[in-house]
């Protein structure tokens, strides 16, 4: 990861919460998302008017009155905008429910079938002279037909959730790492603003092509993701993220190409390096790539204690 002294990075202040951070200079003019906990609002990244002067480094450590090295104050953790938090498609990937159903037909079919069965059952019972309701504890009845709008409302809620993912979710680069079944590896940083917590999620996808090309090992597939709340608020990172291919939500090849073009090659270099730390053959799951005492990078996260 590039350091703050890298001239290719600039200082950024979130206009929504005031959090200070650093970001790659090449992202000036793009929309980014604040990584601070409780914010994550998107805004346009602008170049600073006057970059801060470089602080001169002493030729040797300062000495105290007795000649011993003077104590140095610990530096606060630096907030960084990881490149993967750049939302290259906020509000630009219009969610197509029909496209989603093509890849996930079961929930739609189940909800519609349950609604139809509820209505037909109510009609049949009513025509047969029955009440067409389910008795309740207070002696009343709940009409069976009410299950139909309940099923459709549930379907509408999940559709709204997916639309939100494609509208405001973070765009992340993905690479196919296996076929039959097709496994996709997606890289991100789970940081909530302080420190860096790189991670990779490997997931199964039911795509045969991407951007009009047949999938093969090494194919690049753009994704969007939402992040899960941390198990421990003091951890400083999200507990998980859920990427899905952009083509699950749109059939527009121009949108897919636009999201693909938003990822610099450095992100794929990082993903390739990350995969070298994960045990093969690859298995679906979340893998942490930062070191903690007694835990090496590339470990699979099965429970909160694994972090």
GROMACS .gro file of C-alpha atoms in nm:
model
  307
    1UNK     CA    1   0.000   0.000   0.000
    2UNK     CA    2   0.137   0.349  -0.075
    3UNK     CA    3   0.244   0.559   0.221
    4UNK     CA    4   0.128   0.911   0.305
    5UNK     CA    5   0.466   1.059   0.206
    6UNK     CA    6   0.416   0.926  -0.145
    7UNK     CA    7   0.379   1.232  -0.373
    8UNK     CA    8   0.112   1.042  -0.562
    9UNK     CA    9  -0.122   1.081  -0.262
   10UNK     CA   10  -0.300   1.396  -0.149
   11UNK     CA   11  -0.475   1.507   0.168
   12UNK     CA   12  -0.855   1.496   0.163
   13UNK     CA   13  -1.119   1.626   0.404
   14UNK     CA   14  -1.467   1.475   0.394
   15UNK     CA   15  -1.721   1.759   0.347
   16UNK     CA   16  -1.986   1.556   0.532
   17UNK     CA   17  -1.811   1.461   0.858
   18UNK     CA   18  -1.481   1.652   0.844
   19UNK     CA   19  -1.264   1.338   0.862
   20UNK     CA   20  -0.911   1.386   0.731
   21UNK     CA   21  -0.762   1.122   0.504
   22UNK     CA   22  -0.524   1.056   0.219
   23UNK     CA   23  -0.613   0.938  -0.130
   24UNK     CA   24  -0.433   0.865  -0.459
   25UNK     CA   25  -0.383   1.184  -0.659
   26UNK     CA   26  -0.497   1.004  -0.974
   27UNK     CA   27  -0.852   0.994  -0.834
   28UNK     CA   28  -0.894   1.373  -0.845
   29UNK     CA   29  -1.224   1.446  -1.019
   30UNK     CA   30  -1.377   1.110  -0.929
   31UNK     CA   31  -1.632   1.036  -0.660
   32UNK     CA   32  -1.502   0.864  -0.348
   33UNK     CA   33  -1.660   0.738  -0.028
   34UNK     CA   34  -1.553   0.848   0.317
   35UNK     CA   35  -1.417   0.551   0.512
   36UNK     CA   36  -1.497   0.703   0.851
   37UNK     CA   37  -1.731   0.501   1.071
   38UNK     CA   38  -2.086   0.633   1.058
   39UNK     CA   39  -2.028   0.840   0.744
   40UNK     CA   40  -1.936   0.658   0.418
   41UNK     CA   41  -2.092   0.943   0.218
   42UNK     CA   42  -1.970   0.995  -0.137
   43UNK     CA   43  -1.823   1.321  -0.265
   44UNK     CA   44  -1.609   1.449  -0.550
   45UNK     CA   45  -1.237   1.435  -0.481
   46UNK     CA   46  -1.072   1.771  -0.545
   47UNK     CA   47  -0.706   1.863  -0.548
   48UNK     CA   48  -0.592   2.077  -0.251
   49UNK     CA   49  -0.529   2.442  -0.334
   50UNK     CA   50  -0.195   2.455  -0.153
   51UNK     CA   51  -0.029   2.124  -0.066
   52UNK     CA   52   0.129   2.128   0.281
   53UNK     CA   53   0.507   2.180   0.280
   54UNK     CA   54   0.717   1.873   0.342
   55UNK     CA   55   0.838   1.855   0.700
   56UNK     CA   56   1.220   1.846   0.715
   57UNK     CA   57   1.365   1.534   0.874
   58UNK     CA   58   1.637   1.573   1.139
   59UNK     CA   59   1.974   1.425   1.052
   60UNK     CA   60   1.982   1.243   1.387
   61UNK     CA   61   1.734   1.175   1.666
   62UNK     CA   62   1.689   1.466   1.911
   63UNK     CA   63   1.864   1.427   2.244
   64UNK     CA   64   1.742   1.504   2.593
   65UNK     CA   65   1.928   1.708   2.857
   66UNK     CA   66   2.137   1.407   2.965
   67UNK     CA   67   2.227   1.303   2.613
   68UNK     CA   68   1.977   1.018   2.603
   69UNK     CA   69   1.734   0.995   2.309
   70UNK     CA   70   1.432   1.215   2.368
   71UNK     CA   71   1.101   1.027   2.384
   72UNK     CA   72   0.886   1.060   2.077
   73UNK     CA   73   0.512   1.094   2.086
   74UNK     CA   74   0.321   0.810   1.919
   75UNK     CA   75   0.167   0.910   1.590
   76UNK     CA   76  -0.210   0.878   1.564
   77UNK     CA   77  -0.339   0.615   1.324
   78UNK     CA   78  -0.372   0.754   0.975
   79UNK     CA   79  -0.707   0.754   0.800
   80UNK     CA   80  -0.679   0.640   0.441
   81UNK     CA   81  -0.918   0.610   0.152
   82UNK     CA   82  -0.837   0.267   0.012
   83UNK     CA   83  -0.873   0.264  -0.363
   84UNK     CA   84  -1.149   0.004  -0.342
   85UNK     CA   85  -1.371   0.248  -0.153
   86UNK     CA   86  -1.390   0.463  -0.465
   87UNK     CA   87  -1.751   0.418  -0.572
   88UNK     CA   88  -1.710   0.431  -0.947
   89UNK     CA   89  -2.081   0.385  -0.994
   90UNK     CA   90  -2.281   0.573  -0.727
   91UNK     CA   91  -2.624   0.620  -0.876
   92UNK     CA   92  -2.502   0.518  -1.219
   93UNK     CA   93  -2.576   0.143  -1.227
   94UNK     CA   94  -2.951   0.129  -1.266
   95UNK     CA   95  -3.074  -0.194  -1.111
   96UNK     CA   96  -3.273  -0.416  -1.346
   97UNK     CA   97  -3.491  -0.661  -1.144
   98UNK     CA   98  -3.546  -0.881  -1.450
   99UNK     CA   99  -3.170  -0.922  -1.492
  100UNK     CA  100  -3.140  -1.017  -1.125
  101UNK     CA  101  -3.417  -1.278  -1.158
  102UNK     CA  102  -3.232  -1.438  -1.447
  103UNK     CA  103  -2.949  -1.522  -1.212
  104UNK     CA  104  -3.161  -1.578  -0.898
  105UNK     CA  105  -3.500  -1.707  -1.018
  106UNK     CA  106  -3.594  -1.909  -0.707
  107UNK     CA  107  -3.692  -1.622  -0.469
  108UNK     CA  108  -3.908  -1.455  -0.735
  109UNK     CA  109  -4.079  -1.778  -0.839
  110UNK     CA  110  -4.137  -1.881  -0.475
  111UNK     CA  111  -4.289  -1.544  -0.377
  112UNK     CA  112  -4.519  -1.524  -0.679
  113UNK     CA  113  -4.623  -1.889  -0.645
  114UNK     CA  114  -4.704  -1.844  -0.275
  115UNK     CA  115  -4.913  -1.535  -0.353
  116UNK     CA  116  -5.107  -1.715  -0.628
  117UNK     CA  117  -5.169  -2.021  -0.407
  118UNK     CA  118  -5.297  -1.800  -0.124
  119UNK     CA  119  -5.546  -1.624  -0.354
  120UNK     CA  120  -5.664  -1.946  -0.520
  121UNK     CA  121  -5.705  -2.118  -0.184
  122UNK     CA  122  -5.910  -1.828  -0.051
  123UNK     CA  123  -6.130  -1.824  -0.362
  124UNK     CA  124  -6.181  -2.201  -0.347
  125UNK     CA  125  -6.275  -2.202   0.021
  126UNK     CA  126  -6.510  -1.907  -0.024
  127UNK     CA  127  -6.689  -2.067  -0.319
  128UNK     CA  128  -6.725  -2.388  -0.118
  129UNK     CA  129  -6.907  -2.199   0.155
  130UNK     CA  130  -6.618  -2.173   0.400
  131UNK     CA  131  -6.492  -1.853   0.556
  132UNK     CA  132  -6.160  -1.859   0.374
  133UNK     CA  133  -5.973  -1.750   0.684
  134UNK     CA  134  -5.737  -1.882   0.950
  135UNK     CA  135  -5.875  -1.877   1.308
  136UNK     CA  136  -5.692  -1.651   1.553
  137UNK     CA  137  -5.659  -1.675   1.932
  138UNK     CA  138  -5.912  -1.397   1.991
  139UNK     CA  139  -6.183  -1.584   1.803
  140UNK     CA  140  -6.147  -1.391   1.479
  141UNK     CA  141  -6.008  -1.493   1.143
  142UNK     CA  142  -5.725  -1.380   0.919
  143UNK     CA  143  -5.821  -1.400   0.550
  144UNK     CA  144  -5.588  -1.629   0.359
  145UNK     CA  145  -5.567  -1.383   0.071
  146UNK     CA  146  -5.366  -1.146   0.296
  147UNK     CA  147  -5.068  -1.376   0.251
  148UNK     CA  148  -5.053  -1.274  -0.116
  149UNK     CA  149  -4.967  -0.904  -0.061
  150UNK     CA  150  -4.736  -1.009   0.226
  151UNK     CA  151  -4.536  -1.228  -0.013
  152UNK     CA  152  -4.523  -0.957  -0.277
  153UNK     CA  153  -4.422  -0.695  -0.018
  154UNK     CA  154  -4.134  -0.919   0.092
  155UNK     CA  155  -4.024  -0.954  -0.269
  156UNK     CA  156  -4.043  -0.576  -0.315
  157UNK     CA  157  -3.829  -0.522  -0.002
  158UNK     CA  158  -3.553  -0.750  -0.127
  159UNK     CA  159  -3.569  -0.583  -0.468
  160UNK     CA  160  -3.519  -0.245  -0.299
  161UNK     CA  161  -3.224  -0.385  -0.103
  162UNK     CA  162  -3.054  -0.503  -0.420
  163UNK     CA  163  -3.125  -0.172  -0.594
  164UNK     CA  164  -2.956   0.006  -0.303
  165UNK     CA  165  -2.651  -0.218  -0.341
  166UNK     CA  166  -2.610  -0.129  -0.707
  167UNK     CA  167  -2.679   0.240  -0.646
  168UNK     CA  168  -2.451   0.308  -0.348
  169UNK     CA  169  -2.238  -0.004  -0.303
  170UNK     CA  170  -1.861   0.012  -0.340
  171UNK     CA  171  -1.717  -0.101  -0.672
  172UNK     CA  172  -1.449  -0.368  -0.624
  173UNK     CA  173  -1.230  -0.556  -0.875
  174UNK     CA  174  -1.281  -0.930  -0.913
  175UNK     CA  175  -1.083  -1.203  -1.088
  176UNK     CA  176  -1.198  -1.555  -1.179
  177UNK     CA  177  -0.976  -1.806  -0.996
  178UNK     CA  178  -1.148  -2.136  -1.083
  179UNK     CA  179  -1.406  -2.288  -1.317
  180UNK     CA  180  -1.664  -2.565  -1.265
  181UNK     CA  181  -1.778  -2.421  -1.032
  182UNK     CA  182  -1.684  -2.066  -1.121
  183UNK     CA  183  -1.510  -1.894  -0.828
  184UNK     CA  184  -1.453  -1.519  -0.818
  185UNK     CA  185  -1.199  -1.351  -0.589
  186UNK     CA  186  -1.275  -0.990  -0.489
  187UNK     CA  187  -1.038  -0.759  -0.299
  188UNK     CA  188  -1.122  -0.470  -0.067
  189UNK     CA  189  -1.013  -0.300   0.253
  190UNK     CA  190  -1.244  -0.350   0.553
  191UNK     CA  191  -1.111  -0.040   0.729
  192UNK     CA  192  -1.354   0.199   0.892
  193UNK     CA  193  -1.110   0.486   0.865
  194UNK     CA  194  -0.805   0.409   1.080
  195UNK     CA  195  -0.546   0.160   0.961
  196UNK     CA  196  -0.563  -0.083   0.673
  197UNK     CA  197  -0.743  -0.418   0.680
  198UNK     CA  198  -0.710  -0.572   0.333
  199UNK     CA  199  -0.928  -0.874   0.268
  200UNK     CA  200  -1.039  -1.103  -0.012
  201UNK     CA  201  -1.372  -1.278  -0.049
  202UNK     CA  202  -1.399  -1.579  -0.277
  203UNK     CA  203  -1.752  -1.658  -0.392
  204UNK     CA  204  -1.932  -1.875  -0.642
  205UNK     CA  205  -2.098  -1.699  -0.934
  206UNK     CA  206  -2.332  -1.826  -1.202
  207UNK     CA  207  -2.195  -1.628  -1.494
  208UNK     CA  208  -2.069  -1.782  -1.816
  209UNK     CA  209  -1.958  -1.457  -1.979
  210UNK     CA  210  -1.856  -1.109  -1.869
  211UNK     CA  211  -1.834  -0.798  -2.086
  212UNK     CA  212  -1.928  -1.020  -2.380
  213UNK     CA  213  -1.633  -1.258  -2.334
  214UNK     CA  214  -1.643  -1.620  -2.209
  215UNK     CA  215  -1.512  -1.651  -1.856
  216UNK     CA  216  -1.178  -1.819  -1.798
  217UNK     CA  217  -0.931  -1.825  -1.511
  218UNK     CA  218  -0.792  -1.473  -1.490
  219UNK     CA  219  -1.098  -1.299  -1.637
  220UNK     CA  220  -1.175  -0.966  -1.473
  221UNK     CA  221  -1.527  -0.920  -1.340
  222UNK     CA  222  -1.647  -0.592  -1.181
  223UNK     CA  223  -1.852  -0.615  -0.862
  224UNK     CA  224  -2.041  -0.395  -0.617
  225UNK     CA  225  -2.059  -0.465  -0.245
  226UNK     CA  226  -2.223  -0.368   0.081
  227UNK     CA  227  -2.040  -0.397   0.415
  228UNK     CA  228  -2.149  -0.566   0.738
  229UNK     CA  229  -2.135  -0.397   1.078
  230UNK     CA  230  -1.837  -0.500   1.295
  231UNK     CA  231  -1.877  -0.755   1.572
  232UNK     CA  232  -1.652  -0.538   1.790
  233UNK     CA  233  -1.681  -0.160   1.756
  234UNK     CA  234  -1.323  -0.124   1.878
  235UNK     CA  235  -1.186  -0.344   1.599
  236UNK     CA  236  -1.168  -0.059   1.349
  237UNK     CA  237  -1.291  -0.263   1.054
  238UNK     CA  238  -1.610  -0.402   0.903
  239UNK     CA  239  -1.686  -0.765   0.981
  240UNK     CA  240  -1.755  -0.867   0.621
  241UNK     CA  241  -1.851  -0.749   0.274
  242UNK     CA  242  -2.086  -0.900   0.017
  243UNK     CA  243  -1.978  -0.841  -0.343
  244UNK     CA  244  -2.191  -0.941  -0.642
  245UNK     CA  245  -2.105  -0.910  -1.012
  246UNK     CA  246  -2.228  -0.591  -1.176
  247UNK     CA  247  -2.388  -0.808  -1.445
  248UNK     CA  248  -2.630  -0.948  -1.187
  249UNK     CA  249  -2.800  -0.608  -1.191
  250UNK     CA  250  -2.761  -0.479  -1.545
  251UNK     CA  251  -2.744  -0.620  -1.896
  252UNK     CA  252  -2.592  -0.300  -2.037
  253UNK     CA  253  -2.240  -0.388  -2.164
  254UNK     CA  254  -2.139  -0.021  -2.162
  255UNK     CA  255  -2.203  -0.001  -1.787
  256UNK     CA  256  -1.996  -0.315  -1.729
  257UNK     CA  257  -1.710  -0.176  -1.937
  258UNK     CA  258  -1.725   0.157  -1.754
  259UNK     CA  259  -1.693  -0.007  -1.414
  260UNK     CA  260  -1.412  -0.231  -1.540
  261UNK     CA  261  -1.224   0.072  -1.671
  262UNK     CA  262  -1.248   0.244  -1.332
  263UNK     CA  263  -1.005  -0.002  -1.170
  264UNK     CA  264  -0.634   0.075  -1.217
  265UNK     CA  265  -0.395  -0.212  -1.280
  266UNK     CA  266  -0.248  -0.161  -0.932
  267UNK     CA  267  -0.565  -0.302  -0.780
  268UNK     CA  268  -0.533  -0.622  -0.980
  269UNK     CA  269  -0.164  -0.642  -0.885
  270UNK     CA  270  -0.271  -0.619  -0.522
  271UNK     CA  271  -0.533  -0.891  -0.573
  272UNK     CA  272  -0.278  -1.119  -0.740
  273UNK     CA  273  -0.039  -1.071  -0.449
  274UNK     CA  274  -0.321  -1.134  -0.201
  275UNK     CA  275  -0.418  -1.461  -0.368
  276UNK     CA  276  -0.058  -1.583  -0.336
  277UNK     CA  277  -0.109  -1.577   0.043
  278UNK     CA  278  -0.426  -1.789   0.036
  279UNK     CA  279  -0.409  -2.167   0.048
  280UNK     CA  280  -0.504  -2.351  -0.270
  281UNK     CA  281  -0.725  -2.499  -0.403
  282UNK     CA  282  -0.935  -2.190  -0.344
  283UNK     CA  283  -1.249  -2.228  -0.136
  284UNK     CA  284  -1.538  -1.980  -0.094
  285UNK     CA  285  -1.506  -1.759   0.211
  286UNK     CA  286  -1.359  -1.440   0.359
  287UNK     CA  287  -0.981  -1.418   0.400
  288UNK     CA  288  -0.798  -1.161   0.613
  289UNK     CA  289  -0.466  -1.038   0.474
  290UNK     CA  290  -0.332  -0.843   0.771
  291UNK     CA  291  -0.117  -0.989   1.045
  292UNK     CA  292  -0.215  -1.011   1.410
  293UNK     CA  293  -0.023  -1.176   1.697
  294UNK     CA  294  -0.022  -1.549   1.629
  295UNK     CA  295  -0.221  -1.519   1.307
  296UNK     CA  296  -0.069  -1.503   0.962
  297UNK     CA  297  -0.215  -1.318   0.662
  298UNK     CA  298  -0.429  -1.525   0.429
  299UNK     CA  299  -0.629  -1.688   0.709
  300UNK     CA  300  -0.991  -1.782   0.650
  301UNK     CA  301  -1.246  -1.605   0.869
  302UNK     CA  302  -1.509  -1.846   1.000
  303UNK     CA  303  -1.595  -1.664   1.324
  304UNK     CA  304  -1.517  -1.324   1.483
  305UNK     CA  305  -1.228  -1.469   1.685
  306UNK     CA  306  -1.045  -1.551   1.361
  307UNK     CA  307  -0.983  -1.182   1.293
   0.00000   0.00000   0.00000
